[in-house]
Every structure is written in structure tokens, then in C-alpha cells.
PDB file of C-alpha atoms in Angstrom:
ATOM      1  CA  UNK Q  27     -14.297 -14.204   2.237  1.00 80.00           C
ATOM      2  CA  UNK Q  28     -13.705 -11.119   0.430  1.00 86.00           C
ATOM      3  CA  UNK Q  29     -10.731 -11.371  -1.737  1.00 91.00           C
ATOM      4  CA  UNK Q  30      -8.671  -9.251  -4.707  1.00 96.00           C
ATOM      5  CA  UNK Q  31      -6.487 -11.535  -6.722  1.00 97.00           C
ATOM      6  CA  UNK Q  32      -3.846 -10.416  -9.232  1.00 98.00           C
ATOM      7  CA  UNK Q  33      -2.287 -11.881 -12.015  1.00 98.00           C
ATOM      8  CA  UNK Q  34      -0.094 -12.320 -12.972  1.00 98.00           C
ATOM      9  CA  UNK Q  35       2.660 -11.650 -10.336  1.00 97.00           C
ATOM     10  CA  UNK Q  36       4.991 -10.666 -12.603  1.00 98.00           C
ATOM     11  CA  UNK Q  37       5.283  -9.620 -16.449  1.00 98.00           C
ATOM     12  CA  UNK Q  38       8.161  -8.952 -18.495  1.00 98.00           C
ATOM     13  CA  UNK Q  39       6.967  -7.045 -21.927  1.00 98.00           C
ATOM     14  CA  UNK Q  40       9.161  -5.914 -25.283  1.00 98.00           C
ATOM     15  CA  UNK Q  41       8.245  -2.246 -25.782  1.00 98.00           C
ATOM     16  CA  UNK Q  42       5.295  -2.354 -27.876  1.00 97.00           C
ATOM     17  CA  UNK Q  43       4.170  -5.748 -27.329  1.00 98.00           C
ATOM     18  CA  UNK Q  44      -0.043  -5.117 -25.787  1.00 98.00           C
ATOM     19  CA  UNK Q  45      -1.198  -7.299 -23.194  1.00 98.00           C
ATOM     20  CA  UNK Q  46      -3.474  -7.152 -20.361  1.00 98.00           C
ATOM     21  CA  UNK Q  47      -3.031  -7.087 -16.219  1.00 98.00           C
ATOM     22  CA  UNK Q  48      -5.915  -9.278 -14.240  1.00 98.00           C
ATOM     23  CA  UNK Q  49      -7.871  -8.206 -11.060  1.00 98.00           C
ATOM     24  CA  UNK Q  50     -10.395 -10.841  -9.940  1.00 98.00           C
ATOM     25  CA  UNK Q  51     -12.475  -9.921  -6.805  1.00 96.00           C
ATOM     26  CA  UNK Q  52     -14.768 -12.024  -4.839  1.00 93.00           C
ATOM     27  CA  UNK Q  53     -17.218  -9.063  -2.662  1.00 86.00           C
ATOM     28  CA  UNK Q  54     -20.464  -8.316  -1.837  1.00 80.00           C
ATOM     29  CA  UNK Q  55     -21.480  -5.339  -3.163  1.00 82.00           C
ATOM     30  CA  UNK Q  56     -19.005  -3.213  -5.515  1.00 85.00           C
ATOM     31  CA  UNK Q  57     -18.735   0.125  -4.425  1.00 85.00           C
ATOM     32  CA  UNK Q  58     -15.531   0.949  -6.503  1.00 90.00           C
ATOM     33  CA  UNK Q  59     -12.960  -0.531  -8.039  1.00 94.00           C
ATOM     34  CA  UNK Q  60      -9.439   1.475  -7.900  1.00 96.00           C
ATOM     35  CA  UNK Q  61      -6.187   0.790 -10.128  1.00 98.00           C
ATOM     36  CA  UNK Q  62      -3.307   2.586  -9.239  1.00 98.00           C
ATOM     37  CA  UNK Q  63       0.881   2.473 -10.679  1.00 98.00           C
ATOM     38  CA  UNK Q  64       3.307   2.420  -7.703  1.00 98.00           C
ATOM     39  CA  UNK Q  65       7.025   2.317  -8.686  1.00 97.00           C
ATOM     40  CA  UNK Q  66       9.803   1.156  -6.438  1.00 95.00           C
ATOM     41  CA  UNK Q  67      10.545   2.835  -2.787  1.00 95.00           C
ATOM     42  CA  UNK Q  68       6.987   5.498  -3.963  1.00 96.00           C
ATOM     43  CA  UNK Q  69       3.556   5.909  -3.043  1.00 97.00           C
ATOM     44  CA  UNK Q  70       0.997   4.422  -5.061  1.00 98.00           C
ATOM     45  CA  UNK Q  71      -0.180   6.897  -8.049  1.00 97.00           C
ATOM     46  CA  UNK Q  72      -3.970   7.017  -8.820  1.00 97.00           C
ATOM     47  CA  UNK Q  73      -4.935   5.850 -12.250  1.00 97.00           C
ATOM     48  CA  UNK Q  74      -8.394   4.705 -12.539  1.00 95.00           C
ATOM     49  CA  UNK Q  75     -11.881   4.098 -10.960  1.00 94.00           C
ATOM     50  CA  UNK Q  76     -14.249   2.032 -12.108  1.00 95.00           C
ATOM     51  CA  UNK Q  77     -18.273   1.361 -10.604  1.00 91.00           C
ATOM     52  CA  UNK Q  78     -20.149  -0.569 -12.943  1.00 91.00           C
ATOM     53  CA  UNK Q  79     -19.941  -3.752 -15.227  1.00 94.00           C
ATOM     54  CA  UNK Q  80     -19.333  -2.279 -18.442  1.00 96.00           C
ATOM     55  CA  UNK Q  81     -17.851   1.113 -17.545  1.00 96.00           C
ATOM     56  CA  UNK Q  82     -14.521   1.873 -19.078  1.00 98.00           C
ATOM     57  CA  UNK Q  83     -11.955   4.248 -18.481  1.00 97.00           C
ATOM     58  CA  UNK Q  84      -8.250   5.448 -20.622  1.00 97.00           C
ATOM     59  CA  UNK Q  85      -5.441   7.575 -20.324  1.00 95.00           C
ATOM     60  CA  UNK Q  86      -2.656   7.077 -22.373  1.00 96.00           C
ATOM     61  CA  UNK Q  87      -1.456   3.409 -23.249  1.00 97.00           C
ATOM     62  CA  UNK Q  88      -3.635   2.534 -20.585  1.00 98.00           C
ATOM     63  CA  UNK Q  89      -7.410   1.255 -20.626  1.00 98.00           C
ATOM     64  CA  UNK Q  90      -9.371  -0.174 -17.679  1.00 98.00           C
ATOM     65  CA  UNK Q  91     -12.206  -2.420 -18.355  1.00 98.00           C
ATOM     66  CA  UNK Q  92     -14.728  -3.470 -15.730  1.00 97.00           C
ATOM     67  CA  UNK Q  93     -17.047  -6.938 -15.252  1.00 95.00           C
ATOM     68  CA  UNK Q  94     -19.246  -8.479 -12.719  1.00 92.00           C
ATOM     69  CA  UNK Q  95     -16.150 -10.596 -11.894  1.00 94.00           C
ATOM     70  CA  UNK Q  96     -12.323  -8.576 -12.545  1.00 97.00           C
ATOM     71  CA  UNK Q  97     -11.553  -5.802 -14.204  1.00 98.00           C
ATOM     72  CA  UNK Q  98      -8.728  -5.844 -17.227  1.00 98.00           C
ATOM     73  CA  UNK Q  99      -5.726  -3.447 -17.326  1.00 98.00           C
ATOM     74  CA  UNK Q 100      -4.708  -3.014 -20.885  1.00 98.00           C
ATOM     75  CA  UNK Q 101      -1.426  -1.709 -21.850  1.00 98.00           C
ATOM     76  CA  UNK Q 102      -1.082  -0.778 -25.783  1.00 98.00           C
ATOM     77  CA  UNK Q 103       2.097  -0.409 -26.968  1.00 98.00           C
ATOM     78  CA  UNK Q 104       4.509  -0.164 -23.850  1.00 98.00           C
ATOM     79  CA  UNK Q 105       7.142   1.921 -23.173  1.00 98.00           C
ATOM     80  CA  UNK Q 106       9.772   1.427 -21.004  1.00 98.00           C
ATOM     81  CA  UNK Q 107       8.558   3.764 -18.564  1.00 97.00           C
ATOM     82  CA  UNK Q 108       5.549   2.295 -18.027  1.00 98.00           C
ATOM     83  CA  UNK Q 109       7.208  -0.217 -15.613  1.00 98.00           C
ATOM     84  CA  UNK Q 110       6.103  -0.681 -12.477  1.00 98.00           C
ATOM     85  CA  UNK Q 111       3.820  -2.208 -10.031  1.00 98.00           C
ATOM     86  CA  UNK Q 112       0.154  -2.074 -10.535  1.00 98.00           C
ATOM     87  CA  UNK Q 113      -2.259  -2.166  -7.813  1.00 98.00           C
ATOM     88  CA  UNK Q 114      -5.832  -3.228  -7.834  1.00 97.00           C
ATOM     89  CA  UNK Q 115      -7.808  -2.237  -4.710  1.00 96.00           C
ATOM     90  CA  UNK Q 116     -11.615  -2.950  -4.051  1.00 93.00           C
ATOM     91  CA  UNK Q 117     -14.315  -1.078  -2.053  1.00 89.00           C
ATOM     92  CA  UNK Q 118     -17.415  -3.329  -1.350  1.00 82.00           C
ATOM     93  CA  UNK Q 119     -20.649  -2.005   0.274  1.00 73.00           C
ATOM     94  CA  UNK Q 120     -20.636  -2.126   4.018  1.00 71.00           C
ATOM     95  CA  UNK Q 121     -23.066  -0.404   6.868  1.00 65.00           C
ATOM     96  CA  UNK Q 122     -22.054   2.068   9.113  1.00 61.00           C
ATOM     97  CA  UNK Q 123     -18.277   4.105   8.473  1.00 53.00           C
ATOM     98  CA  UNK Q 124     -15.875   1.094   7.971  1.00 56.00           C
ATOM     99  CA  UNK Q 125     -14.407   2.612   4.702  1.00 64.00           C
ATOM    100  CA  UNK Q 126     -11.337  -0.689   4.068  1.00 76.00           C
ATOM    101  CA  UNK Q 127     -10.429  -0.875   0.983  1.00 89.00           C
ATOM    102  CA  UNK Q 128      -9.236  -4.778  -0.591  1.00 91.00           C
ATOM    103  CA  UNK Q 129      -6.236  -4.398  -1.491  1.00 95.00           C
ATOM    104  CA  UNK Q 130      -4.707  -7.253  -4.177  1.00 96.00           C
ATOM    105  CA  UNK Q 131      -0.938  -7.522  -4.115  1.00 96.00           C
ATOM    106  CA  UNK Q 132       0.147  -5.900  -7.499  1.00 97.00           C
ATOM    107  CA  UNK Q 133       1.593  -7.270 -11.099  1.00 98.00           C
ATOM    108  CA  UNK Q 134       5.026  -5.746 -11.585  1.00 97.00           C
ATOM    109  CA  UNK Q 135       5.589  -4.864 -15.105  1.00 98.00           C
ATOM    110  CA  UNK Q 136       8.949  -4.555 -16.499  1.00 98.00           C
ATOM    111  CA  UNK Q 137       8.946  -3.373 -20.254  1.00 98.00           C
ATOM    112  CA  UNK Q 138      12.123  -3.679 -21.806  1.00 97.00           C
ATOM    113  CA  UNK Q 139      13.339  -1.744 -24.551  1.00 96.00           C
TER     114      UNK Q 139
ATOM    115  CA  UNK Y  12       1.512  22.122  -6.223  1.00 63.00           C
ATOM    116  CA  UNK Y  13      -1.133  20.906  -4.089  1.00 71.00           C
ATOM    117  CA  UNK Y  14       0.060  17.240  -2.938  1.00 94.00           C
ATOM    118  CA  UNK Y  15       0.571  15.285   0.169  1.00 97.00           C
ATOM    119  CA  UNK Y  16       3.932  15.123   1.942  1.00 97.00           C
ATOM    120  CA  UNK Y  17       5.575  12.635   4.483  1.00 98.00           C
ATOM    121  CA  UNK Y  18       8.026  12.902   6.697  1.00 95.00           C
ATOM    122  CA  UNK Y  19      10.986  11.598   7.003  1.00 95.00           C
ATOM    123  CA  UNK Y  20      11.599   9.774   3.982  1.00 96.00           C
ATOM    124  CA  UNK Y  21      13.710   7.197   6.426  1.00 96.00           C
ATOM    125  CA  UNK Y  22      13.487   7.012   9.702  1.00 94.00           C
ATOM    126  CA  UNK Y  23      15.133   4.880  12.052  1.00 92.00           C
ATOM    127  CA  UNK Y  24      13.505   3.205  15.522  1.00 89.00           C
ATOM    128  CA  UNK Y  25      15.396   1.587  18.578  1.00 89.00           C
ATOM    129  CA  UNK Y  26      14.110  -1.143  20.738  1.00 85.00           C
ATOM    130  CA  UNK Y  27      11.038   0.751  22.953  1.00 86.00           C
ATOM    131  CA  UNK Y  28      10.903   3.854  21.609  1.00 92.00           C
ATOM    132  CA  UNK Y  29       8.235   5.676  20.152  1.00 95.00           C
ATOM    133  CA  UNK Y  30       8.261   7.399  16.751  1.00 95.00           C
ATOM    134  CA  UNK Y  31       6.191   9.901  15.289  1.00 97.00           C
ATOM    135  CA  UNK Y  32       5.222   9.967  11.207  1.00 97.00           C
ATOM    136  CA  UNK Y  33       4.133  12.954   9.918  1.00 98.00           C
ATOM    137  CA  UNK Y  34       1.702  13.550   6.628  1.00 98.00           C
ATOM    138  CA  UNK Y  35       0.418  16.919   5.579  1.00 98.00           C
ATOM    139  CA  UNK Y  36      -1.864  17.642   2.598  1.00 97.00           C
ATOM    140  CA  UNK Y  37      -2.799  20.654   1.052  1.00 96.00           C
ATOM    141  CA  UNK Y  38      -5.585  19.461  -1.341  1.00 94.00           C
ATOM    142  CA  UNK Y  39      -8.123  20.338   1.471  1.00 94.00           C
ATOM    143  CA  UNK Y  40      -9.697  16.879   1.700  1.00 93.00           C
ATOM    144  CA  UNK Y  41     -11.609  15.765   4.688  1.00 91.00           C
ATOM    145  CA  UNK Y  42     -10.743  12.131   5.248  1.00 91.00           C
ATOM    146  CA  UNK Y  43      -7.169  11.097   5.630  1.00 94.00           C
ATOM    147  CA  UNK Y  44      -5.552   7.316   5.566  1.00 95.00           C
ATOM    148  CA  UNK Y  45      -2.671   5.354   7.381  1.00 97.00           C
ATOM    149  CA  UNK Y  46      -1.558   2.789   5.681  1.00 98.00           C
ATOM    150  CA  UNK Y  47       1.505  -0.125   6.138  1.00 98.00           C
ATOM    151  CA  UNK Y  48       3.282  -1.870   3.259  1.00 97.00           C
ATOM    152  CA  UNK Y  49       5.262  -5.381   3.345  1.00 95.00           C
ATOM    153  CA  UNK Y  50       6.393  -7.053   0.923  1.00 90.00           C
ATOM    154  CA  UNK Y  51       4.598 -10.114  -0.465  1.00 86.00           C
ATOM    155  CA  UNK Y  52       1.127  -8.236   1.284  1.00 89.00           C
ATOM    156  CA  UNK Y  53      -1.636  -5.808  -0.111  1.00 88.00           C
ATOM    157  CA  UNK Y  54      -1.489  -2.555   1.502  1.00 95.00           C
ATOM    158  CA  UNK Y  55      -3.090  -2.831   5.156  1.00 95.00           C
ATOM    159  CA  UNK Y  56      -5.318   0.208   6.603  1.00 94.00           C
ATOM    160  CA  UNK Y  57      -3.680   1.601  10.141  1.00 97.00           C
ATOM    161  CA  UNK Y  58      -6.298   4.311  10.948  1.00 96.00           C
ATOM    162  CA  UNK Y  59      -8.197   6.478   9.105  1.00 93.00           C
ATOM    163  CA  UNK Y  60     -10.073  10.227   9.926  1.00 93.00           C
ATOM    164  CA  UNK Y  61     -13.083  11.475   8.547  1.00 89.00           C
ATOM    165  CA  UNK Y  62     -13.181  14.978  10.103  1.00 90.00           C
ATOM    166  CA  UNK Y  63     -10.473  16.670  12.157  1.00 94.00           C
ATOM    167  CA  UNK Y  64     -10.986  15.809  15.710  1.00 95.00           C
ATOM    168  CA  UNK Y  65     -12.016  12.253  14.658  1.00 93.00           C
ATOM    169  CA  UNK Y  66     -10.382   8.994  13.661  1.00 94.00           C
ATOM    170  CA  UNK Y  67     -11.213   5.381  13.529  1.00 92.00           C
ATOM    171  CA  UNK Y  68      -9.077   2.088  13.612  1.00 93.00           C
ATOM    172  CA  UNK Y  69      -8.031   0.404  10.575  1.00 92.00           C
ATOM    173  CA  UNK Y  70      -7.447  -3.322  10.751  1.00 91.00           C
ATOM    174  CA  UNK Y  71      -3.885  -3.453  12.315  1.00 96.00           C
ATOM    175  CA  UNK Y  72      -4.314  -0.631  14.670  1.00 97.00           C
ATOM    176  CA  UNK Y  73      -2.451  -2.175  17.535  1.00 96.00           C
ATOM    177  CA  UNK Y  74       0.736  -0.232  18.212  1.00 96.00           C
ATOM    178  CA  UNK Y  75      -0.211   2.840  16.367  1.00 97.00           C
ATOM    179  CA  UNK Y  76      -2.172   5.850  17.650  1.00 98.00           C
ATOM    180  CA  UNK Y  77      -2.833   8.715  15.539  1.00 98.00           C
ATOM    181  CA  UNK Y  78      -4.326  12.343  16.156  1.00 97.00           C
ATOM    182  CA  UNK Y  79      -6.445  14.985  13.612  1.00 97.00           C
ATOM    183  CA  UNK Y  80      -6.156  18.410  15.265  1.00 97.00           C
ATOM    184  CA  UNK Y  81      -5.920  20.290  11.781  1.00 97.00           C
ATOM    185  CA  UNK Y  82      -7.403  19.292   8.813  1.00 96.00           C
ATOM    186  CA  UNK Y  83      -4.081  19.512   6.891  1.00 97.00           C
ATOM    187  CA  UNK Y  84      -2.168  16.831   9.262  1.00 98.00           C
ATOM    188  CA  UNK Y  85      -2.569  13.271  10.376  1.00 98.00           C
ATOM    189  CA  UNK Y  86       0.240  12.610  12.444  1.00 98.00           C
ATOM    190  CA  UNK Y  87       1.182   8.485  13.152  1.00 98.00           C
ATOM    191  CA  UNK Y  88       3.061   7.657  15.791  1.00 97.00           C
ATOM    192  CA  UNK Y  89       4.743   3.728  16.133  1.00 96.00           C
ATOM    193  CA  UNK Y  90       4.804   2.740  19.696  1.00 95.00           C
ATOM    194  CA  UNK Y  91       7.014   0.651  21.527  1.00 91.00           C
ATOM    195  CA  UNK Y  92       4.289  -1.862  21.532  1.00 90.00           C
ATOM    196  CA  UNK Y  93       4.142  -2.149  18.291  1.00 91.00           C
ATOM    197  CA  UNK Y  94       6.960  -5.534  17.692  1.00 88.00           C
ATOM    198  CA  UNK Y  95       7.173  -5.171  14.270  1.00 91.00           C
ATOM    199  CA  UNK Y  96       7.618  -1.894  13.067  1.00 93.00           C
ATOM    200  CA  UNK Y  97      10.135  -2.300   9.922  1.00 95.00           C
ATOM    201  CA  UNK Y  98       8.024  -1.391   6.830  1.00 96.00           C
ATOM    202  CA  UNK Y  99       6.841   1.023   4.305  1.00 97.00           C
ATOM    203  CA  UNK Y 100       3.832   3.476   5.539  1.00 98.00           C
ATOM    204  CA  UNK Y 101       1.994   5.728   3.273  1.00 98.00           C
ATOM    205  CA  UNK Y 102      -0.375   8.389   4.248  1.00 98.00           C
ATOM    206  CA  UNK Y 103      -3.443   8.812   1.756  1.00 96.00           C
ATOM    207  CA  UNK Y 104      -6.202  11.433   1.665  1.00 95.00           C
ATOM    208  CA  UNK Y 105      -9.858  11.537   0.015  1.00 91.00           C
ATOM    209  CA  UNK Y 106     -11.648  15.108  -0.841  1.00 87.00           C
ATOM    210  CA  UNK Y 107     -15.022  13.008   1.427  1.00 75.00           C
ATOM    211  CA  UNK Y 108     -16.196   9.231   2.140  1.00 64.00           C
ATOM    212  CA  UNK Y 109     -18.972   9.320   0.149  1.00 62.00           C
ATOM    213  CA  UNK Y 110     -19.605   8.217  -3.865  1.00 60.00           C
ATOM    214  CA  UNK Y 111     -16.664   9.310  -6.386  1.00 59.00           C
ATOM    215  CA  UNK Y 112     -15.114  11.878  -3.686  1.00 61.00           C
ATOM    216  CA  UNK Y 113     -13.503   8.828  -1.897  1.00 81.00           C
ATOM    217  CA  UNK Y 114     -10.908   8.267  -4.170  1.00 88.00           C
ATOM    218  CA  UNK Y 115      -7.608   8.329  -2.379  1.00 92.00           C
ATOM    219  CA  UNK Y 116      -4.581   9.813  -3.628  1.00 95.00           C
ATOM    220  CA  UNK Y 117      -0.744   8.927  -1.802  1.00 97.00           C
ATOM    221  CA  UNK Y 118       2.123  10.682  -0.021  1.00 98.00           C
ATOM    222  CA  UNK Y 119       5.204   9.575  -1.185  1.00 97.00           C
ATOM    223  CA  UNK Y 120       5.728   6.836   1.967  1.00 98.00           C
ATOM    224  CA  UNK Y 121       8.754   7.115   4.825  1.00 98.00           C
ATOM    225  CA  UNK Y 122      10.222   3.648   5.478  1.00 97.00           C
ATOM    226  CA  UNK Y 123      10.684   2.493   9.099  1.00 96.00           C
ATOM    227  CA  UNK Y 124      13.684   0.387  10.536  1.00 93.00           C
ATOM    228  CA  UNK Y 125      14.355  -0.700  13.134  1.00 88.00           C
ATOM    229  CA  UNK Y 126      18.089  -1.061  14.704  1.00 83.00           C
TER     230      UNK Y 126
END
């Protein structure tokens, strides 16, 4: 069964203290791998996309790092503003015009100051 | 500012009757997205259009209809047959549903309750 998995649920961070956000996927076929920041009572904000093992993308504090298995989310050096929920969503290759995207269920960062 | 904007922000549904959602975009893109958030659940697709005049079911379309009659507005409207209406739906859009152009960017959501 196709499946996005996030971890961890939940991570509390001191501002400026790096770490990493994980999004494991089990699909056939990768067709796109999506990260977005969604903070409370919002719509999701786009952040990344990633297609191939290997490919990395940045912007900011943030880095997004891409394998045959997950992809990484790496915050350097936090602020306090970079709280909120991130969202990992998966597009796999499928015939015809089904276009669902996976959707995991998020890591909410809190970065205290 | 091109963007993509939802309507209401709240709105509030009574026992068998029928709401209507409204999403409008301005970045011209083609496809357009329904989507319904609960909590402790990944985002779930309603609907989605490719082209105006067209639209396909997502995986919970039961209890939702939706219409495309201008490219700028995808319209989603909660029946009465729909039994459990209370959440948070966002509205996305894509420039196409092809390669890199599918990327979909978010409305700012309108959370439905029910009294």
C-alpha cells in the first residue's frame, strides 16, 4: 500500500539548535515529492519539490534532500518563526488522469526562543 | 498580488442544508483542487478540474459536488448528504497536470461547522 510517513510528530527546538524533519514513502513510481509549511488555522505554503534521488533543493534555513526511500528536511539554525507544521506529500506514477497526491500527516515544529 | 482566495473564512451549516465554498485564483492555472483537512489525517482530495467545464472525483467525493464554468473559480458545495461536514477545506491550484507545472499552491482554507 502506498504510504507517506512522518517523523517525528512533534519537535520542540532552542533557536539555533539544526536538526532534521523525516518523510519516508513506500510508492511505485516517484513522480514528485512536495514539502510544504502550514501554520495554524492557514493553508499549506509551498516550499519545495523534489524528483530524483540525489536532487537537492534550499531556501533560507531550509534544505530538502531526496533518496530512493524519504527525503530529509533540514532546518539550520532556527528561528522562532520558523514554527509550524510541515507537510510531506507524494505523487507516484499512475495511468490515465488520477492526479492524488499522498499526503503524510505533518511534524509540528515549535522553536523556542 | 496574484493568489488564491476562499470564501468565507468560517462558515456555519445546519442539519440538511446545503452550503456553497467558494475559491477564486488569479494566477491563471488550469487545474484546480478540493481538498478536506481533519485533524490527526493527511489532507484528503474532494475533486479536482483539469480544464473549465471539467472535473473529476477525488477520493471522498460523496457529499460534495463541484462546478468549473470559469477558469478563475471552482466553486464546492457540502450537501446535506454529506454527515460529516465539520472540517478545514482548502482549495489548491496547479499552472497544468503535467511534469514540474503540477505543483500546487493553497488558498488560505474556510472552516466548516456544523450547529
Amino acid at each position: 500500500e502506498d504510504q507517506v510517513t512522518q517523523s517525528p510528530e512533534a519537535l520542540r527546538l532552542q533557536e539555533g539548535e539544526s536538526s532534521s524533519l523525516n518523510c519516508s514513502y513506500t510508492v511505485s513510481g516517484l513522480r514528485g515529492l512536495f514539502w510544504y509549511r502550514q501554520d495554524p488555522g492557514k493553508g499549506p505554503e509551498f516550499l519545495f519539490t523534489l524528483y530524483s534521488a540525489g536532487e537537492e533543493k534550499e531556501k533560507e534555513r531550509l534544505k530538502a534532500t531526496l533518496t530512493k526511500k524519504e527525503s530529509f528536511l533540514h532546518i539550520t539554525a532556527p528561528k522562532p518563526e520558523d514554527s509550524a507544521t510541515y507537510l510531506c506529500a507524494v505523487r507516484r506514477w499512475e495511468a490515465g488522469n488520477n492526479r492524488k497526491l499522498i499526503w503524510g500527516l505533518g511534524t509540528s515544529l515549535a522553536v523556542n526562543p | 498580488d496574484g493568489g488564491i482566495t476562499q470564501s468565507p473564512k468560517y462558515l456555519f451549516r445546519k442539519e440538511g442544508q446545503n452550503v456553497t465554498l467558494s475559491c477564486e485564483q488569479n494566477l491563471n492555472h488550469d487545474a484546480m483542487y478540493w481538498y478536506r483537512q481533519d485533524p490527526g489525517q493527511g489532507l484528503r482530495l474532494i475533486y479536482y478540474s483539469q480544464i473549465v467545464n471539467d472535473f473529476q472525483k477525488g477520493d471522498i467525493a460523496e457529499g460534495y459536488s463541484v462546478s468549473r464554468e470559469k477558469k478563475e473559480s471552482f466553486p464546492l458545495t457540502v450537501t446535506s448528504a454529506q454527515k460529516n461536514p465539520t472540517a478545514f477545506y482548502l482549495c489548491a491550484s496547479s499552472i497544468a497536470l503535467a511534469g514540474q507545472q503540477e505543483t500546487q499552491y493553497f488558498g488560505p482554507g474556510t472552516r466548516l461547522l456544523v450547529l
